Structure formats: structure tokens, C-alpha cells
Amino acid sequence: MALVTMKELLQDARKRKYAVGGFNVFNFETLGAVIEVAEELKTPLVLGIPERLFKFVDVDTLSAAMIRGAQKASVPVALHLDHGYTYEGVMKAIRWGFTSVMFDGSALSFEDNLKRTKEITRIAHSLGVSVEGELGYVSCYDNVKDINEENLVKPEVAHSFVEKTRVDALAVAVGTNHGVYRGGPKLNFSRLSELNNTVNVPLVMHGGSKLSKEDYQSSIQSGITKINIATDMSMAAGETIKAELAKNQSANYIHLMSMVKKGVKDSVRRYMLSFDCISKAI
């Protein structure tokens, strides 16, 4: 199986009506946890790291480990730069050997987002790398806005954006929220279905943590082919450490990291079981 492009994975997901998990990793423990669960459940996988983590993580070393892990995996794995905001960040990921990059220009004007996404797509495609773009407003835990019509993606705008940029996947704002939810999500499934019927590329959900199984199922049926999970993995790691230290304050680091890996695996497994992606790698 090994290393593939995200375009390959998501086109199959769209055709067979399931969602690939896009799991962001931040160290060796989370990397190993995600790959092991994908192999256990025989699921395709998108391994990601967001550009904002570059200043906290030795990404040169971690990216090399991600590539090696994907090459050795018994399931198809795409390596993805999540939420790339700068040209420099996107080019770093391409040089590392990632098979997919996201340029997130959703905070820009539509014209600037289109222009920059189109240029990055041109370069990435010339090197065989998939591109994900983003439209609309997906709120964040530290910058929460009400979900209203202005924040949602309009089908005609999405169609124009995809046609002009030629992206391989489109992240769309339909009512989810990055980070920890304050209150519940308000997903607009009718808008999602409209988008799916209007654009000819797979759709991506950001802010996928902590939704109900029913929400995931409805999202997939309405056109979502990749669901990004990051916050819950980080929280699972933190909660695991706190629980272990409460039981044994003298627990050493090696023990704590082994328990972190187990906690993250349990979290990842619960998500994958809701995405209809089990055994899709066979």
C-alpha cells in the first residue's frame, strides 16, 4: 500500500461513500498510534501536521518519521500539510516529500484566496502533489463567531473557486468549529448536499472532533470524504497523562508516553469506527 496522494484516497471515498480520517500528529507517539489503528482496522489514512506547529515541533525530524511510517504501512497513507498559510510553509512540506498540501486562504478576500490557491495548485500539481483549498468560516475555540449564512459556503462561489483553482479537495464551512466546542455544532446538511451536487471534487470537514456518530454518517451521505481530527487527540494525550500521574506521581516519562500512545489509539479508533472506512483499504 504505502505512500499515496490524497487525491487518490478521497476520490475512492467519494465513490464508495465513506470518509477518510485526517489525523494531525505532533510527536512519535501520536504518529505510531494513528498508523497502528489504521493498520488494525484496515483503513486508508491521511496523516497531517499543521503549519502552526512548525514553531513548536522539530518538523524536519518528524516529517522524516512520517514519511518512513507511511512507506512501511500496510494501508494507503497520504502525508498532508494541514492549514498551510504561507508559501514558504507549503514549499517546505513539498520538499519533505508530502503528497498533499492545504492552502488555507479562508481569512483572505475571495479574490486573494483564489489567486494564491491557484498559484500553489499550479506548482503542486506540476510535482504530483494534491491540493486542498478552503472556503467559508470555520470558527475556532478562541475566536468564536455565530454560525450564520454569511459564514457558510455558497454553492455558486464554491463552483467558481474549484473551477478556477483546480484544487483536488475543498474544505467547506457548514457549521463545525475548530478546537473545543462551546455548545453543540449546528451542521447545515442541506447546504452540504448542495455543495456536493455543485462541485466536482471531494469535500472536507474541519473541526470534526466530538460530533455524534449520526452527524458523521449524515455528513458522509451529504458529500464529506475527509474528516479532520486534531483537538481530541491532543486532549486524549493530556487526559491520559493526568490520569496516570494521579495514580502514580512518580511515573517515569517512558511509562507516560506508552500510556499516551494507548490513549490516543483509543480516541482514533472511536473516530474511525464512525467514518464507514473500516476495511476500505483491502
Short mmCIF file of C-alpha atoms in Angstrom, two decimals:
data_model
loop_
_atom_site.label_atom_id
_atom_site.label_comp_id
_atom_site.label_asym_id
_atom_site.label_seq_id
_atom_site.Cartn_x
_atom_site.Cartn_y
_atom_site.Cartn_z
CA MET A 1 0.00 0.00 0.00
CA ALA A 2 2.32 2.71 1.33
CA LEU A 3 2.54 6.39 0.37
CA VAL A 4 -0.16 7.77 -1.97
CA THR A 5 -1.69 11.13 -2.85
CA MET A 6 -4.70 12.44 -1.00
CA LYS A 7 -6.49 12.81 -4.32
CA GLU A 8 -6.42 9.02 -4.78
CA LEU A 9 -7.82 8.39 -1.32
CA LEU A 10 -10.61 10.94 -1.46
CA GLN A 11 -11.81 10.04 -4.93
CA ASP A 12 -12.33 6.46 -3.75
CA ALA A 13 -14.05 7.71 -0.58
CA ARG A 14 -16.41 9.83 -2.64
CA LYS A 15 -17.20 6.94 -4.93
CA ARG A 16 -17.81 4.42 -2.13
CA LYS A 17 -19.44 6.80 0.38
CA TYR A 18 -17.08 6.79 3.33
CA ALA A 19 -14.77 9.31 4.97
CA VAL A 20 -11.02 9.08 5.40
CA GLY A 21 -9.77 10.26 8.78
CA GLY A 22 -7.36 13.17 8.58
CA PHE A 23 -5.41 12.90 11.84
CA ASN A 24 -2.87 15.55 12.81
CA VAL A 25 0.16 14.19 14.67
CA PHE A 26 2.68 16.08 16.78
CA ASN A 27 5.24 13.54 18.04
CA PHE A 28 6.37 9.93 17.59
CA GLU A 29 3.74 8.57 19.98
CA THR A 30 0.80 10.10 18.13
CA LEU A 31 2.32 9.12 14.77
CA GLY A 32 2.69 5.48 15.82
CA ALA A 33 -0.78 5.42 17.39
CA VAL A 34 -2.59 6.62 14.27
CA ILE A 35 -0.77 4.30 11.86
CA GLU A 36 -1.25 1.27 14.11
CA VAL A 37 -5.00 1.81 14.40
CA ALA A 38 -5.31 2.33 10.63
CA GLU A 39 -3.49 -0.96 10.06
CA GLU A 40 -5.58 -2.74 12.68
CA LEU A 41 -8.86 -1.56 11.10
CA LYS A 42 -7.55 -1.68 7.51
CA THR A 43 -8.48 1.92 6.79
CA PRO A 44 -6.97 4.45 4.37
CA LEU A 45 -5.32 7.31 6.24
CA VAL A 46 -4.36 10.96 5.89
CA LEU A 47 -1.52 11.88 8.25
CA GLY A 48 -1.24 15.59 8.78
CA ILE A 49 0.61 18.33 10.58
CA PRO A 50 -0.50 21.98 10.55
CA GLU A 51 1.89 24.79 9.71
CA ARG A 52 1.21 26.48 13.06
CA LEU A 53 3.05 23.62 14.82
CA PHE A 54 6.29 24.29 12.95
CA LYS A 55 7.47 26.62 15.72
CA PHE A 56 6.79 24.06 18.46
CA VAL A 57 7.94 20.80 16.85
CA ASP A 58 11.15 19.63 15.15
CA VAL A 59 9.27 19.16 11.90
CA ASP A 60 12.32 18.18 9.85
CA THR A 61 12.74 15.10 12.06
CA LEU A 62 9.05 14.39 12.50
CA SER A 63 8.31 14.69 8.77
CA ALA A 64 11.05 12.16 8.01
CA ALA A 65 9.45 9.78 10.51
CA MET A 66 6.02 10.38 8.95
CA ILE A 67 7.35 9.51 5.51
CA ARG A 68 9.06 6.38 6.80
CA GLY A 69 5.92 5.34 8.67
CA ALA A 70 3.76 5.81 5.59
CA GLN A 71 6.17 3.85 3.39
CA LYS A 72 6.14 0.91 5.81
CA ALA A 73 2.38 0.95 6.44
CA SER A 74 0.20 -1.90 5.22
CA VAL A 75 -2.57 0.59 4.31
CA PRO A 76 -2.52 3.55 1.87
CA VAL A 77 -1.33 6.73 3.58
CA ALA A 78 -1.25 10.31 2.31
CA LEU A 79 1.01 12.86 4.03
CA HIS A 80 -0.70 16.22 4.30
CA LEU A 81 0.21 19.74 5.31
CA ASP A 82 -2.86 20.94 7.19
CA HIS A 83 -3.73 24.64 7.25
CA GLY A 84 -0.78 25.96 5.35
CA TYR A 85 -0.92 29.74 5.46
CA THR A 86 2.33 30.74 3.76
CA TYR A 87 4.05 29.96 0.50
CA GLU A 88 7.19 29.03 2.48
CA GLY A 89 5.31 26.54 4.66
CA VAL A 90 3.70 24.85 1.68
CA MET A 91 7.02 24.57 -0.17
CA LYS A 92 8.68 23.06 2.92
CA ALA A 93 6.06 20.30 3.02
CA ILE A 94 6.54 19.58 -0.68
CA ARG A 95 10.32 19.39 -0.24
CA TRP A 96 9.91 17.00 2.70
CA GLY A 97 8.02 14.64 0.40
CA PHE A 98 4.41 15.24 1.48
CA THR A 99 1.89 14.07 -1.09
CA SER A 100 -0.72 16.69 -0.25
CA VAL A 101 -0.83 20.30 0.92
CA MET A 102 -3.59 22.58 2.08
CA PHE A 103 -3.52 26.27 1.47
CA ASP A 104 -5.95 27.94 3.85
CA GLY A 105 -6.78 31.34 2.44
CA SER A 106 -10.23 31.45 4.04
CA ALA A 107 -9.35 34.57 6.05
CA LEU A 108 -8.44 36.43 2.85
CA SER A 109 -10.79 38.08 0.40
CA PHE A 110 -12.25 35.67 -2.14
CA GLU A 111 -10.07 37.18 -4.86
CA ASP A 112 -6.84 36.85 -2.87
CA ASN A 113 -7.72 33.34 -1.71
CA LEU A 114 -8.42 32.29 -5.29
CA LYS A 115 -5.24 33.88 -6.65
CA ARG A 116 -2.91 32.35 -4.06
CA THR A 117 -4.59 28.93 -4.06
CA LYS A 118 -4.43 28.82 -7.87
CA GLU A 119 -0.69 29.52 -7.88
CA ILE A 120 0.06 26.93 -5.19
CA THR A 121 -2.07 24.38 -7.04
CA ARG A 122 -0.17 25.04 -10.27
CA ILE A 123 3.17 24.38 -8.56
CA ALA A 124 1.98 21.39 -6.51
CA HIS A 125 0.33 19.68 -9.48
CA SER A 126 3.49 20.03 -11.53
CA LEU A 127 5.19 17.91 -8.83
CA GLY A 128 2.38 15.37 -8.45
CA VAL A 129 1.15 16.78 -5.12
CA SER A 130 -2.56 17.09 -4.26
CA VAL A 131 -4.03 20.38 -3.03
CA GLU A 132 -6.86 21.16 -0.62
CA GLY A 133 -8.38 24.63 -0.53
CA GLU A 134 -10.80 26.18 1.96
CA LEU A 135 -13.83 28.44 1.69
CA GLY A 136 -16.11 29.92 4.33
CA TYR A 137 -15.59 30.42 8.05
CA VAL A 138 -14.85 27.51 10.40
CA SER A 139 -14.77 29.15 13.82
CA CYS A 140 -12.12 28.46 16.46
CA TYR A 141 -12.42 27.94 20.21
CA ASP A 142 -10.58 31.20 20.91
CA ASN A 143 -12.38 33.21 18.24
CA VAL A 144 -15.97 32.01 18.24
CA LYS A 145 -18.49 33.61 15.91
CA ASP A 146 -22.12 32.74 15.50
CA ILE A 147 -22.70 30.33 12.63
CA ASN A 148 -24.84 32.23 10.17
CA GLU A 149 -25.46 32.43 6.46
CA GLU A 150 -22.50 34.74 5.91
CA ASN A 151 -20.09 32.18 7.37
CA LEU A 152 -21.32 29.29 5.24
CA VAL A 153 -20.03 28.49 1.76
CA LYS A 154 -22.35 29.35 -1.11
CA PRO A 155 -22.57 26.70 -3.87
CA GLU A 156 -22.01 29.15 -6.73
CA VAL A 157 -18.92 30.56 -5.01
CA ALA A 158 -17.54 27.06 -4.39
CA HIS A 159 -18.10 26.11 -8.02
CA SER A 160 -16.24 29.16 -9.27
CA PHE A 161 -13.37 28.61 -6.83
CA VAL A 162 -12.89 24.95 -7.76
CA GLU A 163 -13.13 25.61 -11.49
CA LYS A 164 -10.56 28.40 -11.39
CA THR A 165 -8.07 26.95 -8.89
CA ARG A 166 -8.37 23.28 -9.93
CA VAL A 167 -7.92 22.11 -6.33
CA ASP A 168 -8.30 18.38 -5.63
CA ALA A 169 -10.41 18.79 -2.48
CA LEU A 170 -12.33 21.61 -0.82
CA ALA A 171 -12.74 22.25 2.89
CA VAL A 172 -16.13 23.86 3.41
CA ALA A 173 -17.69 25.70 6.33
CA VAL A 174 -21.06 24.11 7.13
CA GLY A 175 -21.33 24.70 10.88
CA THR A 176 -18.38 22.97 12.57
CA ASN A 177 -15.84 24.55 14.91
CA HIS A 178 -12.09 24.14 15.35
CA GLY A 179 -10.93 23.24 18.84
CA VAL A 180 -13.13 22.65 21.89
CA TYR A 181 -16.85 23.21 21.36
CA ARG A 182 -18.76 25.77 23.36
CA GLY A 183 -22.23 24.38 22.93
CA GLY A 184 -23.01 21.96 20.12
CA PRO A 185 -22.29 22.18 16.40
CA LYS A 186 -25.07 23.29 14.07
CA LEU A 187 -24.39 21.43 10.86
CA ASN A 188 -26.20 22.54 7.74
CA PHE A 189 -26.68 19.27 5.87
CA SER A 190 -28.86 20.76 3.16
CA ARG A 191 -26.10 23.25 2.29
CA LEU A 192 -23.56 20.44 2.31
CA SER A 193 -25.67 18.43 -0.14
CA GLU A 194 -25.99 21.48 -2.40
CA LEU A 195 -22.22 21.89 -2.40
CA ASN A 196 -21.68 18.22 -3.16
CA ASN A 197 -24.03 18.47 -6.14
CA THR A 198 -22.37 21.66 -7.38
CA VAL A 199 -18.64 20.97 -7.24
CA ASN A 200 -16.81 18.04 -8.80
CA VAL A 201 -14.19 17.47 -6.08
CA PRO A 202 -14.31 15.71 -2.69
CA LEU A 203 -15.43 17.81 0.28
CA VAL A 204 -13.57 18.04 3.59
CA MET A 205 -14.82 18.69 7.11
CA HIS A 206 -12.62 20.63 9.51
CA GLY A 207 -13.40 20.82 13.20
CA GLY A 208 -14.53 17.19 13.20
CA SER A 209 -13.87 16.38 16.87
CA LYS A 210 -16.71 15.40 19.20
CA LEU A 211 -19.58 15.17 16.73
CA SER A 212 -22.14 12.41 17.14
CA LYS A 213 -21.97 9.23 15.10
CA GLU A 214 -25.22 10.30 13.45
CA ASP A 215 -23.66 13.63 12.44
CA TYR A 216 -20.70 11.85 10.87
CA GLN A 217 -22.98 9.47 8.98
CA SER A 218 -25.18 12.30 7.70
CA SER A 219 -22.11 14.32 6.70
CA ILE A 220 -20.72 11.41 4.71
CA GLN A 221 -24.02 10.83 2.96
CA SER A 222 -24.13 14.55 2.15
CA GLY A 223 -20.69 14.51 0.50
CA ILE A 224 -17.92 14.69 3.12
CA THR A 225 -14.96 12.46 2.21
CA LYS A 226 -12.35 13.53 4.79
CA ILE A 227 -12.90 14.43 8.43
CA ASN A 228 -10.08 16.22 10.25
CA ILE A 229 -9.35 15.27 13.86
CA ALA A 230 -6.71 17.07 15.93
CA THR A 231 -8.04 18.60 19.15
CA ASP A 232 -9.40 15.36 20.60
CA MET A 233 -6.09 13.54 20.07
CA SER A 234 -4.25 16.28 21.94
CA MET A 235 -6.81 16.26 24.72
CA ALA A 236 -6.68 12.46 24.96
CA ALA A 237 -2.91 12.67 25.40
CA GLY A 238 -3.24 15.28 28.13
CA GLU A 239 -6.02 13.47 29.98
CA THR A 240 -4.04 10.23 29.88
CA ILE A 241 -1.00 11.88 31.47
CA LYS A 242 -3.14 13.47 34.20
CA ALA A 243 -4.86 10.16 34.97
CA GLU A 244 -1.56 8.27 35.17
CA LEU A 245 0.06 10.86 37.41
CA ALA A 246 -2.99 10.83 39.70
CA LYS A 247 -2.43 7.10 40.17
CA ASN A 248 1.34 7.27 40.40
CA GLN A 249 3.09 10.63 40.83
CA SER A 250 6.49 9.01 40.39
CA ALA A 251 5.63 7.51 36.99
CA ASN A 252 8.58 7.92 34.62
CA TYR A 253 8.44 9.56 31.22
CA ILE A 254 8.76 6.32 29.26
CA HIS A 255 5.72 4.88 31.04
CA LEU A 256 3.75 8.07 30.50
CA MET A 257 4.49 8.13 26.78
CA SER A 258 3.47 4.49 26.37
CA MET A 259 0.17 5.31 28.06
CA VAL A 260 -0.25 8.41 25.90
CA LYS A 261 0.05 6.22 22.82
CA LYS A 262 -2.63 3.88 24.17
CA GLY A 263 -4.95 6.79 25.00
CA VAL A 264 -4.56 8.31 21.55
CA LYS A 265 -5.14 4.93 19.89
CA ASP A 266 -8.42 4.54 21.78
CA SER A 267 -9.51 8.01 20.62
CA VAL A 268 -8.52 7.43 16.98
CA ARG A 269 -10.24 4.03 16.93
CA ARG A 270 -13.55 5.55 18.09
CA TYR A 271 -13.46 8.05 15.25
CA MET A 272 -12.53 5.57 12.57
CA LEU A 273 -15.40 3.33 13.62
CA SER A 274 -17.79 6.21 12.84
CA PHE A 275 -16.39 7.07 9.41
CA ASP A 276 -17.51 3.94 7.47
CA CYS A 277 -13.88 3.46 6.41
CA ILE A 278 -13.22 0.09 8.09
CA SER A 279 -11.67 -2.47 5.70
CA LYS A 280 -11.79 0.01 2.81
CA ALA A 281 -8.02 -0.42 2.38
CA ILE A 282 -8.44 -4.06 1.33
#
